mmCIF file of C-alpha atoms in Angstrom:
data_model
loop_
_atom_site.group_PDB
_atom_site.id
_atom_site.type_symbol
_atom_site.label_atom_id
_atom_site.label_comp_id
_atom_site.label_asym_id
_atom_site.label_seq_id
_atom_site.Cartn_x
_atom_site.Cartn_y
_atom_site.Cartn_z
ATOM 1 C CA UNK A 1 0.000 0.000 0.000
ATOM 2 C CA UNK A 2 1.571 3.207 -1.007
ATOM 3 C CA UNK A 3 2.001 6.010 1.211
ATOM 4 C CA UNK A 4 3.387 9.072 0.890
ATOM 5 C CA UNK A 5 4.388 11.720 3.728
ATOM 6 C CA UNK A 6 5.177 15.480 2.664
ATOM 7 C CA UNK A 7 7.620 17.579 4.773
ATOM 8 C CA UNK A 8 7.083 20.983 4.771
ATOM 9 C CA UNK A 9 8.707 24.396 6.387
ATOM 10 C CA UNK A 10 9.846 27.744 6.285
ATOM 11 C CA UNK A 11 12.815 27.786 4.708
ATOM 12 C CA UNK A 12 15.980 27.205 6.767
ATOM 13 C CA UNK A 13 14.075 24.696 9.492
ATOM 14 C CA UNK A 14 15.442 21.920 8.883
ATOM 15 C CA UNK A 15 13.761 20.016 6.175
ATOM 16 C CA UNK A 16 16.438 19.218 3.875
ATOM 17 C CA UNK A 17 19.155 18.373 6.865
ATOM 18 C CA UNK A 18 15.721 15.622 8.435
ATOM 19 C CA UNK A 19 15.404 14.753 4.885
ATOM 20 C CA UNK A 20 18.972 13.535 4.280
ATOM 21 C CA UNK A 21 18.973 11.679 7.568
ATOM 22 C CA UNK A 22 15.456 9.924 6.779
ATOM 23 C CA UNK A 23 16.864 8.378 3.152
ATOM 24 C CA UNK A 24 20.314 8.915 4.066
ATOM 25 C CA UNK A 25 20.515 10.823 0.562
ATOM 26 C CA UNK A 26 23.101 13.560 0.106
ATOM 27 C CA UNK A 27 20.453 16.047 -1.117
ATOM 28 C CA UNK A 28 21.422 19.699 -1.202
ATOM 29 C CA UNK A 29 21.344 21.548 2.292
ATOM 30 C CA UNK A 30 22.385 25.199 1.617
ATOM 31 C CA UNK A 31 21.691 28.039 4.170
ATOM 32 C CA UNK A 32 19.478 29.884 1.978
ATOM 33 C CA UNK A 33 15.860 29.952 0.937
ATOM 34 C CA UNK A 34 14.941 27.535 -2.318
ATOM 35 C CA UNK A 35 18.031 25.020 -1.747
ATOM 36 C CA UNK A 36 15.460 21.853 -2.888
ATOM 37 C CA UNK A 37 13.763 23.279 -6.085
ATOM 38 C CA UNK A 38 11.889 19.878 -6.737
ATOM 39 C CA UNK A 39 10.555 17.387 -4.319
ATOM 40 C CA UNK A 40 12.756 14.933 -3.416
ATOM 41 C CA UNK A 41 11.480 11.585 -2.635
ATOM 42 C CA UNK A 42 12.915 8.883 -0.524
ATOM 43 C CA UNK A 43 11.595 5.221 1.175
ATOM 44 C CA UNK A 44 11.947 4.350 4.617
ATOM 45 C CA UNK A 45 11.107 1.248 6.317
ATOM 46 C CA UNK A 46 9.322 1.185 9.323
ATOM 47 C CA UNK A 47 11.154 -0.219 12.462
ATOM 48 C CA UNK A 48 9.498 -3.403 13.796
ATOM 49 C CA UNK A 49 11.363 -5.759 16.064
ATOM 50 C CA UNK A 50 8.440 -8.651 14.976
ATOM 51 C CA UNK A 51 10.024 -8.879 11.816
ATOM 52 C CA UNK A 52 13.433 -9.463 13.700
ATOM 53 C CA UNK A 53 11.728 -12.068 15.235
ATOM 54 C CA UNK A 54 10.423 -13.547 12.287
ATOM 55 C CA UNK A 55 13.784 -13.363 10.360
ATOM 56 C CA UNK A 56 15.606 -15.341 12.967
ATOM 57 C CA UNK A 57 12.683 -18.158 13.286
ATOM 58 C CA UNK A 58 12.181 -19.160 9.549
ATOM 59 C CA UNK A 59 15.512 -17.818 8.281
ATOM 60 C CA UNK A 60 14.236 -16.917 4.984
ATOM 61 C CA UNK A 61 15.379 -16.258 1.651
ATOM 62 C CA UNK A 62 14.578 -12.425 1.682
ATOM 63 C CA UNK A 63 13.202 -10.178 3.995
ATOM 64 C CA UNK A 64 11.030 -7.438 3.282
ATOM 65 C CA UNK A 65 9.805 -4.756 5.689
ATOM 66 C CA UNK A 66 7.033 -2.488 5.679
ATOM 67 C CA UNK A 67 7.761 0.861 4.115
ATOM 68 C CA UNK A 68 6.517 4.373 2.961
ATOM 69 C CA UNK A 69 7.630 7.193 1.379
ATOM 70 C CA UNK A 70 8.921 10.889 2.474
ATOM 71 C CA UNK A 71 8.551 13.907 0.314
ATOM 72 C CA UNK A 72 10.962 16.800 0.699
ATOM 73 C CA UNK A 73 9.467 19.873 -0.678
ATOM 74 C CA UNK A 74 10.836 23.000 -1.055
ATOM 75 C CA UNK A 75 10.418 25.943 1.467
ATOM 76 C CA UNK A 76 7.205 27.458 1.581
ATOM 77 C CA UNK A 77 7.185 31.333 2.387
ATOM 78 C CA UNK A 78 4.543 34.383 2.896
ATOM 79 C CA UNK A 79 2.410 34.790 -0.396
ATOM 80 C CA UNK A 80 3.345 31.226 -1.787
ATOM 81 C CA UNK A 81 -0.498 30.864 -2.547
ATOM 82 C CA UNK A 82 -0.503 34.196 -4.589
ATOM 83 C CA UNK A 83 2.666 32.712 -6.189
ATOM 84 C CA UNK A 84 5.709 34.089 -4.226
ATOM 85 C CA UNK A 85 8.911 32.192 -3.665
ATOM 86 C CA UNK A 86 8.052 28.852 -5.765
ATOM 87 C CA UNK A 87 4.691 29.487 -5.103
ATOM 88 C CA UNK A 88 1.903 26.818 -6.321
ATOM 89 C CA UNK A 89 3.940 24.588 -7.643
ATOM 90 C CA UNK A 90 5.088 24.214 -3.583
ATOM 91 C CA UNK A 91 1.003 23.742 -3.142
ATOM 92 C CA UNK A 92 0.495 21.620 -5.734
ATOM 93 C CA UNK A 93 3.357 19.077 -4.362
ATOM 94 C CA UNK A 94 1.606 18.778 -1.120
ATOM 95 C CA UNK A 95 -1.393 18.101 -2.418
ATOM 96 C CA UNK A 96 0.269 14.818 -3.852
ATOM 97 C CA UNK A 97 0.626 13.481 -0.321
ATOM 98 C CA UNK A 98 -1.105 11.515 2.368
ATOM 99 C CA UNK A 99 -0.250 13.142 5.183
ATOM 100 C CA UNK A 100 1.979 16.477 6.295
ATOM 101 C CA UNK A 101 5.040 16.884 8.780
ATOM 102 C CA UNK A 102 5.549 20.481 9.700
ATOM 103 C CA UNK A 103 8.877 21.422 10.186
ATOM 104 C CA UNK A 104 9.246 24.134 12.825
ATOM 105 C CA UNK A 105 12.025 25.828 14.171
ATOM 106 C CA UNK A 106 12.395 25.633 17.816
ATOM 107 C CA UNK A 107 16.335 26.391 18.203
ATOM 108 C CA UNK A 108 18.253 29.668 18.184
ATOM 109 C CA UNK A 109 21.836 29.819 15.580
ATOM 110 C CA UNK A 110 23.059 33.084 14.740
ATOM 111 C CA UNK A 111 24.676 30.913 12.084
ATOM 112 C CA UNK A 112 21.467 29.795 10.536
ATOM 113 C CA UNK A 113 19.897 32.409 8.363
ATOM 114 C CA UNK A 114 15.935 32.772 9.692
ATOM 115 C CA UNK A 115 14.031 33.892 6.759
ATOM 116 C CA UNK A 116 11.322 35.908 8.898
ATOM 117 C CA UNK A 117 14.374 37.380 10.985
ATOM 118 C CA UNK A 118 13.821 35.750 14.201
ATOM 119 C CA UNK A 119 12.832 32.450 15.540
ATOM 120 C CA UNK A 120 9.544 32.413 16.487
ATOM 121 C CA UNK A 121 7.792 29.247 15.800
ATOM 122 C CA UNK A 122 4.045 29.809 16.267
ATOM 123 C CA UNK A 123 4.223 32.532 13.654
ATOM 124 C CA UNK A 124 6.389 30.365 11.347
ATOM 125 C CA UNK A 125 3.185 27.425 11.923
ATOM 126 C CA UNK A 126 0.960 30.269 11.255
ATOM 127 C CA UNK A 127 2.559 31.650 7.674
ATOM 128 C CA UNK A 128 2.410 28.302 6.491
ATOM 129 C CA UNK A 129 -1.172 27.497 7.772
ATOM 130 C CA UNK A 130 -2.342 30.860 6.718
ATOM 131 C CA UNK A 131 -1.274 29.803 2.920
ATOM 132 C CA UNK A 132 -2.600 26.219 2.708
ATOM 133 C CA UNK A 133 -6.146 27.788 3.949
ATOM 134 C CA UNK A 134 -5.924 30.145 1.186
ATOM 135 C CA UNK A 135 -4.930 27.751 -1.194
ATOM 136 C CA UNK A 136 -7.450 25.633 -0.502
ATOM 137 C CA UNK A 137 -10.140 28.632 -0.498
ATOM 138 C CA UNK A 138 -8.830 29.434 -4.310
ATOM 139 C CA UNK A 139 -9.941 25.795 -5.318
ATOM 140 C CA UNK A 140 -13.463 26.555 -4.030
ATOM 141 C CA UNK A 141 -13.849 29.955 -4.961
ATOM 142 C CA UNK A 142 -13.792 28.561 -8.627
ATOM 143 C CA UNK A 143 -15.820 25.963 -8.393
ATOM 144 C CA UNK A 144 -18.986 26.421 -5.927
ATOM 145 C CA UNK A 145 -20.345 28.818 -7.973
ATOM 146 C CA UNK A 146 -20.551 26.257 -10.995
ATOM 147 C CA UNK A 147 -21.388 23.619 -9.106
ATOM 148 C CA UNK A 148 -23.956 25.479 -6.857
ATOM 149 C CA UNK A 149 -26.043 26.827 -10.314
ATOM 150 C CA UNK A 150 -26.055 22.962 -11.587
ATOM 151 C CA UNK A 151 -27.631 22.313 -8.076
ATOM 152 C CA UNK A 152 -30.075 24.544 -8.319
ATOM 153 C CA UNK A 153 -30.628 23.841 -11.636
ATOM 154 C CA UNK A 154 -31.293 20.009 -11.640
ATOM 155 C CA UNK A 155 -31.440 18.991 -8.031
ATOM 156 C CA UNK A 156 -29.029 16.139 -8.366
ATOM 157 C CA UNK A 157 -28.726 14.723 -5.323
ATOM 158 C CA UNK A 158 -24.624 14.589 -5.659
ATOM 159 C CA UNK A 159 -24.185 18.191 -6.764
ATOM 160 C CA UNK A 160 -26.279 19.240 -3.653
ATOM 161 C CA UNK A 161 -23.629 16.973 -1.643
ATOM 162 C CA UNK A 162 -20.808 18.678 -3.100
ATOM 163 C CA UNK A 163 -22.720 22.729 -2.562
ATOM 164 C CA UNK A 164 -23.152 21.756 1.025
ATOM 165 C CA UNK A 165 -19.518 19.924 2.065
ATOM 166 C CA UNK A 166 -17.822 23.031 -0.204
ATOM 167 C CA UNK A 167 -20.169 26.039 1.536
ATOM 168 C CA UNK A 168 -18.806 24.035 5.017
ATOM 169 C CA UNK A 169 -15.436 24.366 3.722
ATOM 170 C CA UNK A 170 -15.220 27.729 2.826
ATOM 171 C CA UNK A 171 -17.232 29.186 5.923
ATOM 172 C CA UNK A 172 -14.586 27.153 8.039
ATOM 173 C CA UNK A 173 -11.502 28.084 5.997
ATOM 174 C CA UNK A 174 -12.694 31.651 6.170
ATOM 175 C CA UNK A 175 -12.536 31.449 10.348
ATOM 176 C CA UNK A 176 -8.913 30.034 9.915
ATOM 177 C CA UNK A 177 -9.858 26.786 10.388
ATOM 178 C CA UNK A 178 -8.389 23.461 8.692
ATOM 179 C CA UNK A 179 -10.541 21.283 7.398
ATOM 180 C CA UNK A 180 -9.148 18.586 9.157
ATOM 181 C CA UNK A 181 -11.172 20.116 12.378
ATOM 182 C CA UNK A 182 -14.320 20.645 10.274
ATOM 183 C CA UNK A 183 -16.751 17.528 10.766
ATOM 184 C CA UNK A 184 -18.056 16.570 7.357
ATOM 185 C CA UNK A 185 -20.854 13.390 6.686
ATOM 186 C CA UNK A 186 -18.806 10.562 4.389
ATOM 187 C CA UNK A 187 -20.951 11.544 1.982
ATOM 188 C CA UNK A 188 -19.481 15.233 2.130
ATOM 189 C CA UNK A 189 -16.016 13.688 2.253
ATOM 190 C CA UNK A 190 -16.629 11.534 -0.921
ATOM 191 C CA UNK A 191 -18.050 14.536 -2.575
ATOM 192 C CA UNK A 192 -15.010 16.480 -2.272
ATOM 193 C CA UNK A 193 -12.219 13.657 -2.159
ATOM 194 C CA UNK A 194 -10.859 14.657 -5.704
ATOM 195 C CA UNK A 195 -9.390 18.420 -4.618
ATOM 196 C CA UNK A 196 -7.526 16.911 -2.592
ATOM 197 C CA UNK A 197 -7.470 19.463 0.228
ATOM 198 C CA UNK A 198 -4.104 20.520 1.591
ATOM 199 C CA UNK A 199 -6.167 21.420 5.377
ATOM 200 C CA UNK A 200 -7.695 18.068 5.207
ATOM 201 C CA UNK A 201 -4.919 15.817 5.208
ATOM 202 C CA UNK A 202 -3.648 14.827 8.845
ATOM 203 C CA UNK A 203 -0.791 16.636 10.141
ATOM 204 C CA UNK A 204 2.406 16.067 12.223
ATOM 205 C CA UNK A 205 4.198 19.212 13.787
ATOM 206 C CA UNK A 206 8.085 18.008 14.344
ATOM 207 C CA UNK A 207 9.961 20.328 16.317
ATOM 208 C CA UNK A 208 13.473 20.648 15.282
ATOM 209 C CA UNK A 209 15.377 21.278 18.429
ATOM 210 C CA UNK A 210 19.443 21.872 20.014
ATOM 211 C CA UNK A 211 20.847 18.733 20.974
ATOM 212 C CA UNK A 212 20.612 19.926 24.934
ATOM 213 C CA UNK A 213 16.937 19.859 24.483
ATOM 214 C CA UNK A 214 16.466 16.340 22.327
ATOM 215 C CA UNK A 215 18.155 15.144 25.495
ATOM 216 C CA UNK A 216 15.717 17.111 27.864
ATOM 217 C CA UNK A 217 12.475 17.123 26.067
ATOM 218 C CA UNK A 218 11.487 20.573 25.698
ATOM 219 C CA UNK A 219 12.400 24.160 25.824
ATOM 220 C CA UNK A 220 10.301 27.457 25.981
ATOM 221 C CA UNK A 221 9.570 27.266 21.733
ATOM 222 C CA UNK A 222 8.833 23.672 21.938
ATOM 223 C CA UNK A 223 6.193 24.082 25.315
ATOM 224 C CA UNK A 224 4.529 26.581 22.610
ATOM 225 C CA UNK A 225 4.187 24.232 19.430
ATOM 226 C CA UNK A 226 2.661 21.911 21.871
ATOM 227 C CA UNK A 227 -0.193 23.857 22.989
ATOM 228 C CA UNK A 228 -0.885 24.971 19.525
ATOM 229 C CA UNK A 229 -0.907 21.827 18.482
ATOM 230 C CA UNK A 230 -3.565 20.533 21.364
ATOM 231 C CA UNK A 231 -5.667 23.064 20.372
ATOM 232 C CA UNK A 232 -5.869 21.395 16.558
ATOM 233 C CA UNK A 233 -5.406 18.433 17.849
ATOM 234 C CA UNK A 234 -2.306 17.646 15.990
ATOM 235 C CA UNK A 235 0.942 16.080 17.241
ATOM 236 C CA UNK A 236 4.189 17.467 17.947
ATOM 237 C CA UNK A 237 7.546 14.723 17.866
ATOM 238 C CA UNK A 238 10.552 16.511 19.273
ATOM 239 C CA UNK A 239 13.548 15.846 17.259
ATOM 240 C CA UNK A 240 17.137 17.170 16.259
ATOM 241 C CA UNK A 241 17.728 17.035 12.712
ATOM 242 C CA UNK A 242 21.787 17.362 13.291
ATOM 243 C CA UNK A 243 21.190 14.625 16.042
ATOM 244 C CA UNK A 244 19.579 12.159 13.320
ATOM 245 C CA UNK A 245 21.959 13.617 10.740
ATOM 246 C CA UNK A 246 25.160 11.770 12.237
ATOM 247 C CA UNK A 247 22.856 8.599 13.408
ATOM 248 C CA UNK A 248 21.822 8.280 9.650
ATOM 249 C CA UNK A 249 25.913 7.760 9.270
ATOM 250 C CA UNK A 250 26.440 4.916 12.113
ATOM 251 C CA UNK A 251 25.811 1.447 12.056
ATOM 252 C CA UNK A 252 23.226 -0.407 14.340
ATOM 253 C CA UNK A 253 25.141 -0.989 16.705
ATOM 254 C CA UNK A 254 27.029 2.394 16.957
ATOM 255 C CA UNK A 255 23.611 4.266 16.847
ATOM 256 C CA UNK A 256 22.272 2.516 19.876
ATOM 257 C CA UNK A 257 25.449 3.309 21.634
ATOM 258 C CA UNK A 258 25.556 6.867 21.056
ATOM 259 C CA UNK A 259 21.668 7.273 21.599
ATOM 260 C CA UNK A 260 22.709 5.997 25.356
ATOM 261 C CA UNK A 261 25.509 7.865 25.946
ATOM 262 C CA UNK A 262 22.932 11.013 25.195
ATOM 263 C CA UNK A 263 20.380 9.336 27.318
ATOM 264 C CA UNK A 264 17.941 9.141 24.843
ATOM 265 C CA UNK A 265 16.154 5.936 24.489
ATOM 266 C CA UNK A 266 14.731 6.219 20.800
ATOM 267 C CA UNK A 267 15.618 8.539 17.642
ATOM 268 C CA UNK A 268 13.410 11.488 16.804
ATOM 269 C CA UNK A 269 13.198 9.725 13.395
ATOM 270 C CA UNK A 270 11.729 6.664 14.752
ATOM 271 C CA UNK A 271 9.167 8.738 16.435
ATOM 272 C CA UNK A 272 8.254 10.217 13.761
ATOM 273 C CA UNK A 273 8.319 6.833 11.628
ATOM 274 C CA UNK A 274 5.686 5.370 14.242
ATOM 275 C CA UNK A 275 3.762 8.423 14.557
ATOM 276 C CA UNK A 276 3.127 9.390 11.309
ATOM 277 C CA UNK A 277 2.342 5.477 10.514
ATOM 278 C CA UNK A 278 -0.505 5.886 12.766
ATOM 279 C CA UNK A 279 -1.729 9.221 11.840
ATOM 280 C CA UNK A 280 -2.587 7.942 8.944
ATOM 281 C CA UNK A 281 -4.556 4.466 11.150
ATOM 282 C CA UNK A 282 -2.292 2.234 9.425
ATOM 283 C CA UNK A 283 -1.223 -1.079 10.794
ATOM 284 C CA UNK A 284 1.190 -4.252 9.813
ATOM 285 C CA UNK A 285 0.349 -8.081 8.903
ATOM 286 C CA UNK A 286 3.183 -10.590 8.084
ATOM 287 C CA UNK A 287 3.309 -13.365 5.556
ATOM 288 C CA UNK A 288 6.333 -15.878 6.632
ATOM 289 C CA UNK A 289 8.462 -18.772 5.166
ATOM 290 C CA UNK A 290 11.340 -20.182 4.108
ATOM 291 C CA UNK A 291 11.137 -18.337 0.681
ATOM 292 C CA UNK A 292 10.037 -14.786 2.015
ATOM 293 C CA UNK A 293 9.441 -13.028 5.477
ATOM 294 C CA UNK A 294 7.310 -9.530 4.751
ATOM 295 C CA UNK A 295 5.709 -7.030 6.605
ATOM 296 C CA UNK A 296 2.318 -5.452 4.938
ATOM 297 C CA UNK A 297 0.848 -2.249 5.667
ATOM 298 C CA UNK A 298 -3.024 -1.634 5.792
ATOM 299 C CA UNK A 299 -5.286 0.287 7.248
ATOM 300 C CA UNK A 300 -6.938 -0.127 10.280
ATOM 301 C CA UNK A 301 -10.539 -2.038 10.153
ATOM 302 C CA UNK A 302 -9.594 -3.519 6.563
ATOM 303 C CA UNK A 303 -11.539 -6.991 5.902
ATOM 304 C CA UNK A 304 -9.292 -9.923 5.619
ATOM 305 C CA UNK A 305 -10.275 -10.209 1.635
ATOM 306 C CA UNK A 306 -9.060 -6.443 1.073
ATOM 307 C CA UNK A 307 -5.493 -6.893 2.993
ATOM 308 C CA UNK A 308 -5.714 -10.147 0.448
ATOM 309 C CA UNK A 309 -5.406 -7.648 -2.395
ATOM 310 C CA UNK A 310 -2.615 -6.134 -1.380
ATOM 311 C CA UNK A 311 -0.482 -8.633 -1.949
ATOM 312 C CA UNK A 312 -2.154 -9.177 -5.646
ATOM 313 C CA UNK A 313 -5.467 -8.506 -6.830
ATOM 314 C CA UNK A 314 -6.077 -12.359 -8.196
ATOM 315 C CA UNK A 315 -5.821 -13.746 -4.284
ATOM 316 C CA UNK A 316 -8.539 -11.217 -3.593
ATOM 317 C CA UNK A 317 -10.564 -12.378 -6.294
ATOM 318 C CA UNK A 318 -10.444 -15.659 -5.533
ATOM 319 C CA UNK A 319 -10.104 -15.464 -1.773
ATOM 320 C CA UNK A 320 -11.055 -18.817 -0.023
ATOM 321 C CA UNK A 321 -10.184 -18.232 3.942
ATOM 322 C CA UNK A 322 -7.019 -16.646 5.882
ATOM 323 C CA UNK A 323 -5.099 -19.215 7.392
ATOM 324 C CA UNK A 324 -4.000 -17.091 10.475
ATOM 325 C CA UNK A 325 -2.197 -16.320 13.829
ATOM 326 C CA UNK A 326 -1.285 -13.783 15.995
ATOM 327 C CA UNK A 327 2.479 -12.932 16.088
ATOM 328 C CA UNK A 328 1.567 -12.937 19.905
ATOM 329 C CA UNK A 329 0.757 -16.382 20.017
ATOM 330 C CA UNK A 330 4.291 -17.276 17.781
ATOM 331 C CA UNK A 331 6.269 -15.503 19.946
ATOM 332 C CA UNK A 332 5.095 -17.256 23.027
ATOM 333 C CA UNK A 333 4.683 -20.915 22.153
ATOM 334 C CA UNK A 334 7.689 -20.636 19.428
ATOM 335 C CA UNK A 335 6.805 -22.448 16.175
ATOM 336 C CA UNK A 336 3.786 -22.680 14.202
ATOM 337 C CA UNK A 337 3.094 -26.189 14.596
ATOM 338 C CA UNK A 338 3.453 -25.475 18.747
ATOM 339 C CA UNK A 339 0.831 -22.541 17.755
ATOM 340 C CA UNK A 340 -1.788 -25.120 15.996
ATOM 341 C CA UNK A 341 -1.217 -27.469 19.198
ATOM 342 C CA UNK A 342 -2.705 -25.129 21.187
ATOM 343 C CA UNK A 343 -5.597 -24.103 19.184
ATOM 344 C CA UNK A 344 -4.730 -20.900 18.455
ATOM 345 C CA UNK A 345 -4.308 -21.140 14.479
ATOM 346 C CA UNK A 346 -7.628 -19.925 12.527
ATOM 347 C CA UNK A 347 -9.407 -20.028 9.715
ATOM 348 C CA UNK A 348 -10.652 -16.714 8.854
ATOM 349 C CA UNK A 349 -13.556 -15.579 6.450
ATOM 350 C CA UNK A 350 -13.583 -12.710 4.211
ATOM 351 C CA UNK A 351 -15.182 -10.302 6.569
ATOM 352 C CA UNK A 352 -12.924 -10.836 9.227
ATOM 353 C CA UNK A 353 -11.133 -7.507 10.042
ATOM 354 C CA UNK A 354 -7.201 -7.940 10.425
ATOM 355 C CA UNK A 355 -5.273 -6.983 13.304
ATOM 356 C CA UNK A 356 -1.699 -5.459 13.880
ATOM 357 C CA UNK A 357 0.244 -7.956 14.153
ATOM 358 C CA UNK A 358 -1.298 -11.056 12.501
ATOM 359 C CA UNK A 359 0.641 -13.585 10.624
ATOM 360 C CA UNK A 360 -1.556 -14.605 7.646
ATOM 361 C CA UNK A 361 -1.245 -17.704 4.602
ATOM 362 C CA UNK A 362 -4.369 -16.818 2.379
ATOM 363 C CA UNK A 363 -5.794 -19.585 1.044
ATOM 364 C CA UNK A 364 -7.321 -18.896 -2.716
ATOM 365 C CA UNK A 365 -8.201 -19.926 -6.317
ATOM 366 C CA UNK A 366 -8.866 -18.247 -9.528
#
């Protein structure tokens, strides 16, 4: 299942420096506004110790874990959605992407050029909130008035959907608010799924800190972001991007070791790998063997027969049952034939709904 995760700032926050760590690409990091002209993409795999496990029980051919994509995109500044710095092409970027990860600056460097002067993160958040809501207000400026006179005109039940969920919209967008916060019907959401909303998508604040306070856990910029955020309901993952800079340069081993000797127990990139995995309600089965060991991502409250067409649309089609287990169970009786023994192997239909964590043979024909 593809995913795709957009990370987005001022210019000068970080991005680029998070970015490199994240793919461990060498992509330009230059202290001035516009160093990434185009997105850059990168994968990362998810962290998951189960797959470890899995690895060292069946010792299989290839192992495969569970991955998603990060999207660098270039700084955004004041005006982008009336075109300044790179403008909508910035906009049109995000809309590409599943979810957001604000970049904000919560550090002081006379050596880092600020673009707004001064480091002052809620009005960094705000500039760049301020010109996704207008963005998204341009897209439905232009089309509720067509839509609304075809409404009126015919009564068609779907046009009158799309009038209400976009008059919704723009009163809420008007009152600074993202749509994210707005509470639509799924009808209203279907209606307007195709504009892709830039305030709609869920979003991730990541506050990009001093080393002193990834060890500590906050600072006086940092307390701020997280209020802001709990009043959108949004997250905030504290993180160094210099910290996860040099970690994206040791091994393993030598990463683990010098994330003790700061005292910190797990990477700000890791963080942000788990939380933006579930921002987005997304969860892992396994398939396991000899041959192949792989982690699968779905979503959360997906029927055993969709997660079945993940892994190729003919063992949906011709889904018979879901030979499964828990990776629970496996990891406390030890082997799958201990697993059976105790009665904890099952047969699942097509409507069963699949859990984190389940270790699945689908059973098919076409």
């Amino acid at each position: 299942m593809a995913l795709k995760a957009g990370i987005v700032g001022l210019p000068n926050v970080g991005k680029s420096t998070l970015f490199n760590a994240i793919t461990k690409k060498n992509i330009l990091a230059a202290n001035y506004p516009f160093a990434t002209i185009d997105p850059n993409v990168g994968v990362v795999t998810v962290p998951d110790s189960r797959l470890e496990y899995l690895e060292n029980l069946y010792n299989p051919e290839s192992l495969v874990p569970t991955a998603f994509e990060f999207t660098d995109i270039a700084g955004l500044v004041k005006g982008a959605s009336q075109g300044e710095g790179l403008g909508n092409k910035f906009l049109s970027h995000i809309r590409e992407v599943d979810a957001i990860v604000e970049v904000v600056r919560c550090f002081d460097d006379a050596n880092i050029t600020h673009v707004e002067g001064n480091t002052d993160p809620i009005r960094d958040i705000e500039i760049i909130n301020v010109e996704l809501i207008l963005a998204d207000l341009e897209i439905i400026d232009n089309r509720l008035d067509k839509i609304r006179k075809k409404a009126e005109t015919t009564k068609d039940k779907d046009a009158l959907i799309e009038v209400s969920a976009l008059t919704k919209s723009k009163e809420a967008l008007e009152k600074n608010v993202p749509l994210r916060l707005v509470e639509f019907t799924e009808e209203e959401l279907h209606s307007i799924k195709a504009f892709n909303f830039i305030t709609l998508k869920p979003l991730i604040y990541a506050a990009n800190v001093d080393e002193d306070t990834a060890v500590i856990g906050y600072n006086d910029y940092t307390k701020l972001v997280q209020e802001y955020a709990e009043r959108e309901n949004s997250g905030v993952i504290l993180m160094s991007a210099k910290i996860e800079s040099e970690l994206a340069e040791l091994s393993d081993i030598e990463k683990k070791t010098f994330l003790e000797e700061l005292g910190i127990t797990n990477s700000g990139l890791d963080k942000l790998i788990f939380a933006t995995y579930d921002l987005l309600g997304l969860q892992t089965f396994f398939t396991a063997g000899p041959k192949e060991c792989r982690a699968w991502t779905f979503k959360k409250n997906m029927t055993a027969k969709e997660c079945a067409g993940i892994i190729h649309s003919d063992i949906e089609r011709g889904f018979i049952k879901a030979e499964t287990m828990s990776f629970v169970d496996l990891e406390k009786y030890g082997d799958e034939k201990k697993v059976q023994e105790a009665g904890r192997l099952r047969l699942e239909g097509k409507d069963y709904k699949m859990q984190d964590g389940d270790i699945v043979y689908f059973r098919f024909n076409v």
